[in-house]
PDB file of C-alpha atoms in Angstrom:
ATOM      1  CA  MET A 234      10.733-231.797 -65.944  1.00 39.00           C
ATOM      2  CA  SER A 235      10.670-232.177 -69.754  1.00 41.00           C
ATOM      3  CA  GLY A 236       7.611-231.672 -71.510  1.00 43.00           C
ATOM      4  CA  GLY A 237       6.225-231.584 -75.201  1.00 41.00           C
ATOM      5  CA  ALA A 238       3.129-231.681 -77.266  1.00 36.00           C
ATOM      6  CA  GLY A 239       0.447-233.879 -75.575  1.00 39.00           C
ATOM      7  CA  PHE A 240       2.799-234.362 -72.604  1.00 45.00           C
ATOM      8  CA  ARG A 241      -0.347-233.932 -70.197  1.00 54.00           C
ATOM      9  CA  GLU A 242      -2.715-235.957 -72.588  1.00 72.00           C
ATOM     10  CA  GLY A 243      -4.493-238.337 -70.597  1.00 80.00           C
ATOM     11  CA  ARG A 244      -3.454-239.673 -67.025  1.00 91.00           C
ATOM     12  CA  LEU A 245       0.152-241.233 -66.508  1.00 95.00           C
ATOM     13  CA  ALA A 246       0.349-244.945 -65.804  1.00 94.00           C
ATOM     14  CA  ILE A 247       3.470-246.518 -64.266  1.00 95.00           C
ATOM     15  CA  ILE A 248       3.768-250.208 -64.915  1.00 91.00           C
ATOM     16  CA  ALA A 249       6.022-251.143 -61.752  1.00 92.00           C
ATOM     17  CA  GLY A 250       8.298-253.916 -61.320  1.00 90.00           C
ATOM     18  CA  GLY A 251      10.821-254.421 -58.425  1.00 89.00           C
ATOM     19  CA  GLY A 252      13.142-251.872 -56.979  1.00 88.00           C
ATOM     20  CA  ARG A 253      13.089-248.134 -55.940  1.00 88.00           C
ATOM     21  CA  LEU A 254      12.893-246.762 -59.641  1.00 90.00           C
ATOM     22  CA  PRO A 255       9.211-246.893 -60.145  1.00 93.00           C
ATOM     23  CA  HIS A 256       8.520-245.240 -56.794  1.00 93.00           C
ATOM     24  CA  ASP A 257      11.114-242.466 -57.736  1.00 90.00           C
ATOM     25  CA  ILE A 258       9.286-241.825 -60.781  1.00 92.00           C
ATOM     26  CA  ALA A 259       5.850-241.775 -59.126  1.00 94.00           C
ATOM     27  CA  GLU A 260       7.137-239.111 -56.541  1.00 92.00           C
ATOM     28  CA  ALA A 261       8.562-237.121 -59.160  1.00 90.00           C
ATOM     29  CA  ALA A 262       5.423-237.147 -61.216  1.00 92.00           C
ATOM     30  CA  ARG A 263       3.240-236.282 -58.290  1.00 93.00           C
ATOM     31  CA  GLY A 264       5.604-233.279 -57.391  1.00 90.00           C
ATOM     32  CA  ALA A 265       4.965-232.029 -60.934  1.00 87.00           C
ATOM     33  CA  GLY A 266       1.270-232.071 -60.616  1.00 91.00           C
ATOM     34  CA  GLU A 267       0.534-235.495 -61.951  1.00 92.00           C
ATOM     35  CA  ASP A 268      -1.781-238.091 -60.476  1.00 94.00           C
ATOM     36  CA  PRO A 269      -0.175-241.354 -61.419  1.00 96.00           C
ATOM     37  CA  PHE A 270      -1.901-244.509 -61.547  1.00 96.00           C
ATOM     38  CA  ILE A 271       0.361-247.524 -60.527  1.00 96.00           C
ATOM     39  CA  VAL A 272       0.075-251.092 -62.402  1.00 92.00           C
ATOM     40  CA  LEU A 273       1.722-253.399 -60.168  1.00 93.00           C
ATOM     41  CA  LEU A 274       3.291-256.622 -61.450  1.00 89.00           C
ATOM     42  CA  SER A 275       2.421-259.302 -59.127  1.00 88.00           C
ATOM     43  CA  GLY A 276       5.298-261.070 -57.576  1.00 85.00           C
ATOM     44  CA  GLU A 277       7.767-258.186 -58.777  1.00 88.00           C
ATOM     45  CA  ALA A 278       6.713-254.889 -57.219  1.00 90.00           C
ATOM     46  CA  ASP A 279       8.351-254.797 -53.823  1.00 90.00           C
ATOM     47  CA  ARG A 280       7.614-251.265 -52.690  1.00 92.00           C
ATOM     48  CA  ASP A 281       4.761-249.781 -50.398  1.00 93.00           C
ATOM     49  CA  TRP A 282       2.287-248.184 -52.702  1.00 96.00           C
ATOM     50  CA  SER A 283      -0.353-247.280 -50.253  1.00 95.00           C
ATOM     51  CA  GLY A 284       0.004-243.761 -50.939  1.00 95.00           C
ATOM     52  CA  PHE A 285      -0.946-244.036 -54.635  1.00 97.00           C
ATOM     53  CA  GLU A 286      -3.949-245.368 -56.542  1.00 96.00           C
ATOM     54  CA  HIS A 287      -2.879-248.767 -57.807  1.00 96.00           C
ATOM     55  CA  ALA A 288      -3.850-252.153 -59.097  1.00 94.00           C
ATOM     56  CA  THR A 289      -2.045-255.415 -59.295  1.00 93.00           C
ATOM     57  CA  VAL A 290      -1.969-257.667 -62.494  1.00 88.00           C
ATOM     58  CA  SER A 291       0.011-260.849 -63.247  1.00 87.00           C
ATOM     59  CA  VAL A 292       2.853-260.489 -65.507  1.00 81.00           C
ATOM     60  CA  GLY A 293       1.387-261.535 -68.928  1.00 78.00           C
ATOM     61  CA  ASP A 294      -2.111-260.392 -68.429  1.00 83.00           C
ATOM     62  CA  ILE A 295      -2.396-258.058 -71.219  1.00 83.00           C
ATOM     63  CA  ALA A 296      -6.104-257.975 -71.061  1.00 85.00           C
ATOM     64  CA  ALA A 297      -6.188-256.622 -67.417  1.00 88.00           C
ATOM     65  CA  VAL A 298      -3.576-254.050 -68.284  1.00 88.00           C
ATOM     66  CA  SER A 299      -5.630-253.107 -71.388  1.00 88.00           C
ATOM     67  CA  ALA A 300      -8.755-252.712 -69.229  1.00 90.00           C
ATOM     68  CA  LEU A 301      -6.999-250.500 -66.698  1.00 91.00           C
ATOM     69  CA  LEU A 302      -5.715-248.337 -69.505  1.00 90.00           C
ATOM     70  CA  ARG A 303      -9.093-247.830 -70.901  1.00 90.00           C
ATOM     71  CA  GLY A 304     -10.969-247.447 -67.645  1.00 91.00           C
ATOM     72  CA  LYS A 305      -8.551-244.975 -65.964  1.00 92.00           C
ATOM     73  CA  ASN A 306      -7.927-243.045 -69.202  1.00 91.00           C
ATOM     74  CA  LEU A 307      -4.288-243.892 -69.048  1.00 93.00           C
ATOM     75  CA  LYS A 308      -2.717-242.586 -72.181  1.00 92.00           C
ATOM     76  CA  ARG A 309       1.074-242.182 -71.145  1.00 94.00           C
ATOM     77  CA  VAL A 310       2.882-245.257 -69.773  1.00 93.00           C
ATOM     78  CA  VAL A 311       6.196-245.598 -68.178  1.00 93.00           C
ATOM     79  CA  LEU A 312       7.753-249.049 -67.775  1.00 91.00           C
ATOM     80  CA  SER A 313      10.115-249.273 -64.925  1.00 91.00           C
ATOM     81  CA  GLY A 314      11.615-251.825 -62.365  1.00 87.00           C
ATOM     82  CA  SER A 315      13.068-255.113 -62.587  1.00 84.00           C
ATOM     83  CA  VAL A 316      11.116-258.174 -63.810  1.00 81.00           C
ATOM     84  CA  LYS A 317      12.864-261.501 -62.730  1.00 74.00           C
ATOM     85  CA  ARG A 318      10.436-263.848 -64.217  1.00 72.00           C
ATOM     86  CA  ARG A 319       8.962-264.285 -67.533  1.00 64.00           C
ATOM     87  CA  PRO A 320       5.171-265.540 -67.576  1.00 59.00           C
ATOM     88  CA  GLU A 321       4.371-269.206 -68.587  1.00 58.00           C
ATOM     89  CA  TRP A 322       2.613-269.551 -71.821  1.00 52.00           C
ATOM     90  CA  ARG A 323      -0.568-270.776 -70.106  1.00 55.00           C
ATOM     91  CA  HIS A 324      -0.657-267.655 -68.015  1.00 61.00           C
ATOM     92  CA  LEU A 325      -0.806-265.310 -70.850  1.00 62.00           C
ATOM     93  CA  ARG A 326      -4.216-263.331 -71.372  1.00 66.00           C
ATOM     94  CA  PRO A 327      -4.108-261.412 -74.698  1.00 63.00           C
ATOM     95  CA  THR A 328      -6.791-258.834 -75.713  1.00 63.00           C
ATOM     96  CA  LEU A 329      -9.018-259.739 -78.729  1.00 55.00           C
ATOM     97  CA  SER A 330      -6.710-257.422 -80.664  1.00 63.00           C
ATOM     98  CA  SER A 331      -3.529-258.972 -79.656  1.00 59.00           C
ATOM     99  CA  VAL A 332      -4.766-262.656 -79.789  1.00 55.00           C
ATOM    100  CA  VAL A 333      -3.584-263.039 -83.388  1.00 55.00           C
ATOM    101  CA  LYS A 334      -0.119-262.113 -82.226  1.00 59.00           C
ATOM    102  CA  LEU A 335      -0.104-264.845 -79.536  1.00 53.00           C
ATOM    103  CA  PRO A 336       2.192-267.294 -81.371  1.00 60.00           C
ATOM    104  CA  SER A 337       4.698-264.279 -81.907  1.00 66.00           C
ATOM    105  CA  ILE A 338       4.469-263.118 -78.215  1.00 56.00           C
ATOM    106  CA  VAL A 339       4.948-266.749 -76.936  1.00 56.00           C
ATOM    107  CA  ARG A 340       8.157-267.156 -79.329  1.00 61.00           C
ATOM    108  CA  THR A 341       9.537-263.852 -78.269  1.00 61.00           C
ATOM    109  CA  LEU A 342       8.908-264.611 -74.456  1.00 59.00           C
ATOM    110  CA  PHE A 343      10.887-267.729 -74.543  1.00 62.00           C
ATOM    111  CA  SER A 344      13.577-267.148 -77.152  1.00 62.00           C
ATOM    112  CA  GLY A 345      14.011-263.301 -77.382  1.00 62.00           C
ATOM    113  CA  GLY A 346      16.556-261.234 -75.311  1.00 63.00           C
ATOM    114  CA  ASP A 347      15.214-258.460 -72.789  1.00 64.00           C
ATOM    115  CA  ASP A 348      15.380-255.901 -75.397  1.00 61.00           C
ATOM    116  CA  THR A 349      13.530-258.065 -77.883  1.00 65.00           C
ATOM    117  CA  VAL A 350      10.744-258.490 -75.129  1.00 70.00           C
ATOM    118  CA  LEU A 351      10.562-254.928 -74.274  1.00 68.00           C
ATOM    119  CA  ARG A 352      10.090-253.977 -77.724  1.00 74.00           C
ATOM    120  CA  MET A 353       7.062-256.458 -77.982  1.00 75.00           C
ATOM    121  CA  VAL A 354       5.588-255.017 -74.790  1.00 81.00           C
ATOM    122  CA  ILE A 355       5.887-251.527 -76.300  1.00 79.00           C
ATOM    123  CA  ASP A 356       4.240-252.616 -79.450  1.00 80.00           C
ATOM    124  CA  LEU A 357       1.462-254.148 -77.582  1.00 79.00           C
ATOM    125  CA  LEU A 358       0.825-251.031 -75.466  1.00 83.00           C
ATOM    126  CA  GLU A 359       0.984-248.626 -78.246  1.00 82.00           C
ATOM    127  CA  GLY A 360      -1.587-250.839 -80.048  1.00 81.00           C
ATOM    128  CA  GLU A 361      -3.712-250.076 -77.155  1.00 81.00           C
ATOM    129  CA  GLY A 362      -3.378-246.245 -78.038  1.00 85.00           C
ATOM    130  CA  CYS A 363      -0.880-245.332 -75.342  1.00 88.00           C
ATOM    131  CA  ARG A 364       2.313-243.414 -75.665  1.00 92.00           C
ATOM    132  CA  ILE A 365       5.401-244.867 -74.126  1.00 91.00           C
ATOM    133  CA  VAL A 366       7.251-242.362 -71.961  1.00 92.00           C
ATOM    134  CA  GLY A 367      11.008-242.823 -70.848  1.00 91.00           C
ATOM    135  CA  ALA A 368      11.686-242.625 -67.147  1.00 90.00           C
ATOM    136  CA  GLN A 369      14.111-239.751 -67.959  1.00 91.00           C
ATOM    137  CA  GLU A 370      11.284-237.619 -69.286  1.00 89.00           C
ATOM    138  CA  ILE A 371       9.657-237.725 -65.777  1.00 88.00           C
ATOM    139  CA  VAL A 372      12.696-237.593 -63.711  1.00 88.00           C
ATOM    140  CA  PRO A 373      15.522-236.131 -66.145  1.00 91.00           C
ATOM    141  CA  ASN A 374      17.797-235.539 -62.979  1.00 90.00           C
ATOM    142  CA  LEU A 375      18.384-239.236 -62.656  1.00 91.00           C
ATOM    143  CA  LEU A 376      20.420-239.271 -65.934  1.00 95.00           C
ATOM    144  CA  ALA A 377      24.093-239.801 -65.339  1.00 96.00           C
ATOM    145  CA  THR A 378      26.074-236.687 -66.304  1.00 96.00           C
ATOM    146  CA  LEU A 379      29.502-236.634 -68.028  1.00 96.00           C
ATOM    147  CA  GLY A 380      32.404-236.874 -65.648  1.00 97.00           C
ATOM    148  CA  PRO A 381      33.209-237.995 -62.075  1.00 97.00           C
ATOM    149  CA  LEU A 382      30.199-237.921 -59.668  1.00 96.00           C
ATOM    150  CA  GLY A 383      32.222-237.890 -56.582  1.00 95.00           C
ATOM    151  CA  ARG A 384      35.607-237.002 -55.267  1.00 97.00           C
ATOM    152  CA  HIS A 385      37.485-240.020 -56.997  1.00 97.00           C
ATOM    153  CA  ALA A 386      38.408-240.202 -60.689  1.00 97.00           C
ATOM    154  CA  PRO A 387      39.661-243.137 -62.722  1.00 97.00           C
ATOM    155  CA  SER A 388      43.490-243.624 -63.039  1.00 97.00           C
ATOM    156  CA  GLY A 389      45.429-244.389 -66.307  1.00 96.00           C
ATOM    157  CA  GLU A 390      45.002-248.163 -65.615  1.00 96.00           C
ATOM    158  CA  ASP A 391      41.281-247.689 -64.836  1.00 97.00           C
ATOM    159  CA  LEU A 392      40.810-245.943 -68.086  1.00 97.00           C
ATOM    160  CA  ARG A 393      42.266-248.970 -70.180  1.00 96.00           C
ATOM    161  CA  ASP A 394      39.850-251.062 -68.061  1.00 97.00           C
ATOM    162  CA  ILE A 395      36.976-248.959 -69.071  1.00 97.00           C
ATOM    163  CA  ALA A 396      38.016-249.192 -72.674  1.00 96.00           C
ATOM    164  CA  ALA A 397      37.899-252.862 -72.397  1.00 97.00           C
ATOM    165  CA  GLY A 398      34.643-253.023 -70.626  1.00 97.00           C
ATOM    166  CA  VAL A 399      33.119-250.773 -73.238  1.00 96.00           C
ATOM    167  CA  ALA A 400      34.141-252.862 -76.047  1.00 95.00           C
ATOM    168  CA  ALA A 401      32.825-255.990 -74.342  1.00 96.00           C
ATOM    169  CA  ALA A 402      29.592-254.199 -73.213  1.00 94.00           C
ATOM    170  CA  ASP A 403      28.979-253.059 -76.991  1.00 93.00           C
ATOM    171  CA  VAL A 404      29.176-256.689 -78.186  1.00 93.00           C
ATOM    172  CA  LEU A 405      27.078-258.052 -75.317  1.00 91.00           C
ATOM    173  CA  GLY A 406      24.446-255.555 -75.930  1.00 90.00           C
ATOM    174  CA  ALA A 407      24.333-255.977 -79.715  1.00 90.00           C
ATOM    175  CA  LEU A 408      23.588-259.740 -78.780  1.00 89.00           C
ATOM    176  CA  ASP A 409      20.736-258.557 -76.562  1.00 84.00           C
ATOM    177  CA  ILE A 410      22.306-260.410 -73.569  1.00 87.00           C
ATOM    178  CA  GLY A 411      23.055-257.843 -70.997  1.00 88.00           C
ATOM    179  CA  GLN A 412      24.525-254.269 -70.476  1.00 93.00           C
ATOM    180  CA  GLY A 413      27.539-254.621 -68.110  1.00 95.00           C
ATOM    181  CA  ALA A 414      31.086-256.003 -68.143  1.00 97.00           C
ATOM    182  CA  VAL A 415      33.846-256.113 -65.613  1.00 98.00           C
ATOM    183  CA  ALA A 416      37.416-255.575 -66.821  1.00 97.00           C
ATOM    184  CA  VAL A 417      40.548-256.254 -64.694  1.00 97.00           C
ATOM    185  CA  GLY A 418      43.978-255.493 -65.900  1.00 94.00           C
ATOM    186  CA  GLY A 419      42.588-254.882 -69.392  1.00 94.00           C
ATOM    187  CA  ARG A 420      40.932-258.188 -69.613  1.00 94.00           C
ATOM    188  CA  VAL A 421      37.364-258.759 -69.415  1.00 96.00           C
ATOM    189  CA  VAL A 422      36.528-261.120 -66.552  1.00 96.00           C
ATOM    190  CA  ALA A 423      32.721-261.121 -66.247  1.00 96.00           C
ATOM    191  CA  VAL A 424      29.752-260.029 -68.420  1.00 95.00           C
ATOM    192  CA  GLU A 425      26.132-259.587 -67.316  1.00 93.00           C
ATOM    193  CA  GLY A 426      23.603-262.086 -68.225  1.00 85.00           C
ATOM    194  CA  ALA A 427      20.068-262.777 -67.096  1.00 79.00           C
ATOM    195  CA  GLU A 428      21.140-262.795 -63.464  1.00 83.00           C
ATOM    196  CA  GLY A 429      21.717-258.925 -63.441  1.00 87.00           C
ATOM    197  CA  THR A 430      24.515-256.553 -62.224  1.00 93.00           C
ATOM    198  CA  ASP A 431      24.527-257.395 -58.509  1.00 92.00           C
ATOM    199  CA  SER A 432      24.653-260.967 -59.024  1.00 93.00           C
ATOM    200  CA  MET A 433      27.548-260.386 -61.592  1.00 95.00           C
ATOM    201  CA  LEU A 434      29.552-258.455 -59.041  1.00 97.00           C
ATOM    202  CA  LEU A 435      29.001-261.217 -56.535  1.00 96.00           C
ATOM    203  CA  ARG A 436      30.545-263.711 -58.847  1.00 95.00           C
ATOM    204  CA  VAL A 437      33.525-261.505 -59.527  1.00 96.00           C
ATOM    205  CA  ALA A 438      33.919-261.222 -55.751  1.00 96.00           C
ATOM    206  CA  GLY A 439      33.721-264.942 -55.488  1.00 95.00           C
ATOM    207  CA  LEU A 440      36.333-265.316 -58.380  1.00 94.00           C
ATOM    208  CA  ARG A 441      38.789-262.842 -56.661  1.00 93.00           C
ATOM    209  CA  ALA A 442      38.630-264.817 -53.402  1.00 92.00           C
ATOM    210  CA  GLU A 443      39.364-267.935 -55.195  1.00 92.00           C
ATOM    211  CA  GLY A 444      42.340-266.414 -56.703  1.00 90.00           C
ATOM    212  CA  ARG A 445      41.170-266.470 -60.414  1.00 90.00           C
ATOM    213  CA  ILE A 446      41.373-262.696 -60.588  1.00 90.00           C
ATOM    214  CA  SER A 447      44.407-260.765 -59.697  1.00 83.00           C
ATOM    215  CA  LYS A 448      44.103-259.217 -56.251  1.00 82.00           C
ATOM    216  CA  ARG A 449      46.766-256.594 -57.308  1.00 86.00           C
ATOM    217  CA  ARG A 450      44.693-255.123 -59.923  1.00 91.00           C
ATOM    218  CA  ARG A 451      41.046-253.718 -59.215  1.00 95.00           C
ATOM    219  CA  GLY A 452      39.142-253.305 -62.201  1.00 97.00           C
ATOM    220  CA  VAL A 453      36.113-251.461 -63.435  1.00 98.00           C
ATOM    221  CA  LEU A 454      32.400-252.248 -63.911  1.00 98.00           C
ATOM    222  CA  VAL A 455      31.123-250.654 -67.242  1.00 98.00           C
ATOM    223  CA  LYS A 456      27.385-250.267 -68.082  1.00 97.00           C
ATOM    224  CA  LEU A 457      26.138-249.156 -71.263  1.00 96.00           C
ATOM    225  CA  CYS A 458      22.850-248.970 -73.411  1.00 93.00           C
ATOM    226  CA  LYS A 459      22.472-251.770 -75.783  1.00 89.00           C
ATOM    227  CA  PRO A 460      23.200-250.365 -79.373  1.00 88.00           C
ATOM    228  CA  GLN A 461      19.813-251.146 -80.536  1.00 85.00           C
ATOM    229  CA  GLN A 462      17.999-250.255 -77.282  1.00 83.00           C
ATOM    230  CA  ASP A 463      14.763-248.323 -77.197  1.00 83.00           C
ATOM    231  CA  VAL A 464      15.694-245.828 -74.630  1.00 87.00           C
ATOM    232  CA  ARG A 465      12.016-245.478 -73.330  1.00 87.00           C
ATOM    233  CA  ALA A 466      12.644-248.526 -71.298  1.00 84.00           C
ATOM    234  CA  ASP A 467      15.310-250.402 -69.282  1.00 85.00           C
ATOM    235  CA  LEU A 468      17.927-247.826 -69.215  1.00 91.00           C
ATOM    236  CA  PRO A 469      21.279-248.996 -67.484  1.00 93.00           C
ATOM    237  CA  THR A 470      20.853-248.175 -63.816  1.00 93.00           C
ATOM    238  CA  ILE A 471      22.985-248.070 -60.751  1.00 95.00           C
ATOM    239  CA  GLY A 472      22.429-247.228 -57.097  1.00 92.00           C
ATOM    240  CA  ARG A 473      24.019-247.523 -53.843  1.00 94.00           C
ATOM    241  CA  SER A 474      23.911-251.392 -53.853  1.00 93.00           C
ATOM    242  CA  THR A 475      25.899-251.162 -57.039  1.00 96.00           C
ATOM    243  CA  VAL A 476      28.621-249.245 -55.411  1.00 97.00           C
ATOM    244  CA  GLU A 477      28.674-251.622 -52.296  1.00 96.00           C
ATOM    245  CA  ASN A 478      28.817-254.827 -54.436  1.00 97.00           C
ATOM    246  CA  ALA A 479      31.457-253.141 -56.525  1.00 97.00           C
ATOM    247  CA  GLY A 480      33.492-252.431 -53.359  1.00 97.00           C
ATOM    248  CA  HIS A 481      33.128-256.102 -52.231  1.00 96.00           C
ATOM    249  CA  ALA A 482      34.353-257.421 -55.634  1.00 96.00           C
ATOM    250  CA  GLY A 483      37.437-255.251 -55.050  1.00 96.00           C
ATOM    251  CA  LEU A 484      36.860-252.954 -57.945  1.00 98.00           C
ATOM    252  CA  ALA A 485      38.292-249.485 -58.409  1.00 98.00           C
ATOM    253  CA  GLY A 486      34.973-247.907 -59.841  1.00 98.00           C
ATOM    254  CA  ILE A 487      32.101-247.835 -62.068  1.00 98.00           C
ATOM    255  CA  ALA A 488      31.581-246.296 -65.519  1.00 98.00           C
ATOM    256  CA  VAL A 489      28.236-245.616 -66.894  1.00 98.00           C
ATOM    257  CA  GLU A 490      26.934-244.082 -70.255  1.00 97.00           C
ATOM    258  CA  ALA A 491      26.254-240.334 -69.652  1.00 96.00           C
ATOM    259  CA  GLY A 492      22.914-239.192 -70.787  1.00 94.00           C
ATOM    260  CA  ARG A 493      21.820-242.826 -71.222  1.00 94.00           C
ATOM    261  CA  SER A 494      21.920-244.490 -67.776  1.00 95.00           C
ATOM    262  CA  LEU A 495      20.039-243.742 -64.536  1.00 94.00           C
ATOM    263  CA  VAL A 496      21.621-242.980 -61.117  1.00 95.00           C
ATOM    264  CA  LEU A 497      19.501-243.841 -58.189  1.00 91.00           C
ATOM    265  CA  GLU A 498      19.900-242.370 -54.734  1.00 90.00           C
ATOM    266  CA  ARG A 499      22.684-240.136 -56.131  1.00 93.00           C
ATOM    267  CA  ASP A 500      23.659-238.514 -52.901  1.00 95.00           C
ATOM    268  CA  ALA A 501      23.786-241.739 -51.078  1.00 95.00           C
ATOM    269  CA  LEU A 502      25.624-243.450 -53.941  1.00 96.00           C
ATOM    270  CA  VAL A 503      28.095-240.697 -54.161  1.00 97.00           C
ATOM    271  CA  LYS A 504      28.758-240.753 -50.318  1.00 97.00           C
ATOM    272  CA  ALA A 505      29.167-244.495 -50.361  1.00 97.00           C
ATOM    273  CA  ALA A 506      31.690-244.381 -53.251  1.00 98.00           C
ATOM    274  CA  ASP A 507      33.666-241.570 -51.775  1.00 98.00           C
ATOM    275  CA  GLU A 508      33.726-243.381 -48.375  1.00 97.00           C
ATOM    276  CA  ALA A 509      34.887-246.532 -50.166  1.00 96.00           C
ATOM    277  CA  GLY A 510      37.508-244.991 -52.231  1.00 97.00           C
ATOM    278  CA  LEU A 511      35.568-245.822 -55.525  1.00 98.00           C
ATOM    279  CA  PHE A 512      35.120-243.613 -58.553  1.00 98.00           C
ATOM    280  CA  VAL A 513      31.679-243.359 -60.427  1.00 98.00           C
ATOM    281  CA  ILE A 514      31.899-241.635 -63.641  1.00 98.00           C
ATOM    282  CA  GLY A 515      29.761-240.907 -66.532  1.00 98.00           C
ATOM    283  CA  ILE A 516      31.309-241.483 -69.973  1.00 97.00           C
ATOM    284  CA  GLU A 517      30.796-241.177 -73.624  1.00 92.00           C
ATOM    285  CA  ARG A 518      30.514-244.366 -75.464  1.00 81.00           C
ATOM    286  CA  ALA A 519      33.773-244.291 -77.437  1.00 68.00           C
ATOM    287  CA  VAL A 520      36.679-244.201 -74.809  1.00 53.00           C
ATOM    288  CA  ARG A 521      40.125-244.516 -76.203  1.00 43.00           C
ATOM    289  CA  LYS A 522      42.711-246.881 -74.463  1.00 46.00           C
ATOM    290  CA  ASP A 523      45.063-243.890 -74.380  1.00 43.00           C
ATOM    291  CA  ALA A 524      42.686-241.501 -72.595  1.00 40.00           C
ATOM    292  CA  THR A 525      44.114-239.484 -69.823  1.00 35.00           C
TER     293      THR A 525
END
């Protein structure tokens, strides 16, 4: 577990959306001697949190989050988990210090991409005197490592698809749209939008079933950090379900950015990929089309 000056300054808060990542972080923090407090986002958090001290707040209730941070002496905050819905403007509850920013908050929520919204959330929390901590600081072993994670490795054709996917994901990320792309036969056939990776893969499976994507060529899913992304929040993440959906889409494998992506349920993910004949590989951002 990484540390640093002030690492233990104040209690750790985990603002939890959906998925298993928040729970993994909480368990790891507890194993390192922390007593994390969990701030559950109503309608988003979907795990059993009965073993942790927690409270539920509505998405957009800045005042309630601020009160919890002050009342529990929560000085470090991890943002983790998925948030499927943005709050409506009438459900926003700003603090006195943030009320002057309300017009900007509303504009960002309804016109900004995910990265823009996250930067706004980080700014608001830092304005409450908190330090935002990346999930990788609490659970560094979740980071993707360079090279294959299982038995299988990409072929030459797969490497060309990875290069095409990297180019598309770079553009997509720079536009603050998404983090993932699927390339088949050197051609980008799908990019990730607000629906998320799993839904994109289901779309690819449907396109293949309809004959709009070649059934002879398999293809690759690529996930990268956005070029401008604050790595303290929303790192690209894959889990066992990503492998399963990639298999259903007929893909040959998955490539993620080493050191800047999270791999959940690593053992289960590798086992599922090995059994399905898929590769999962950590890559550097620049991938040559002629790589071997």
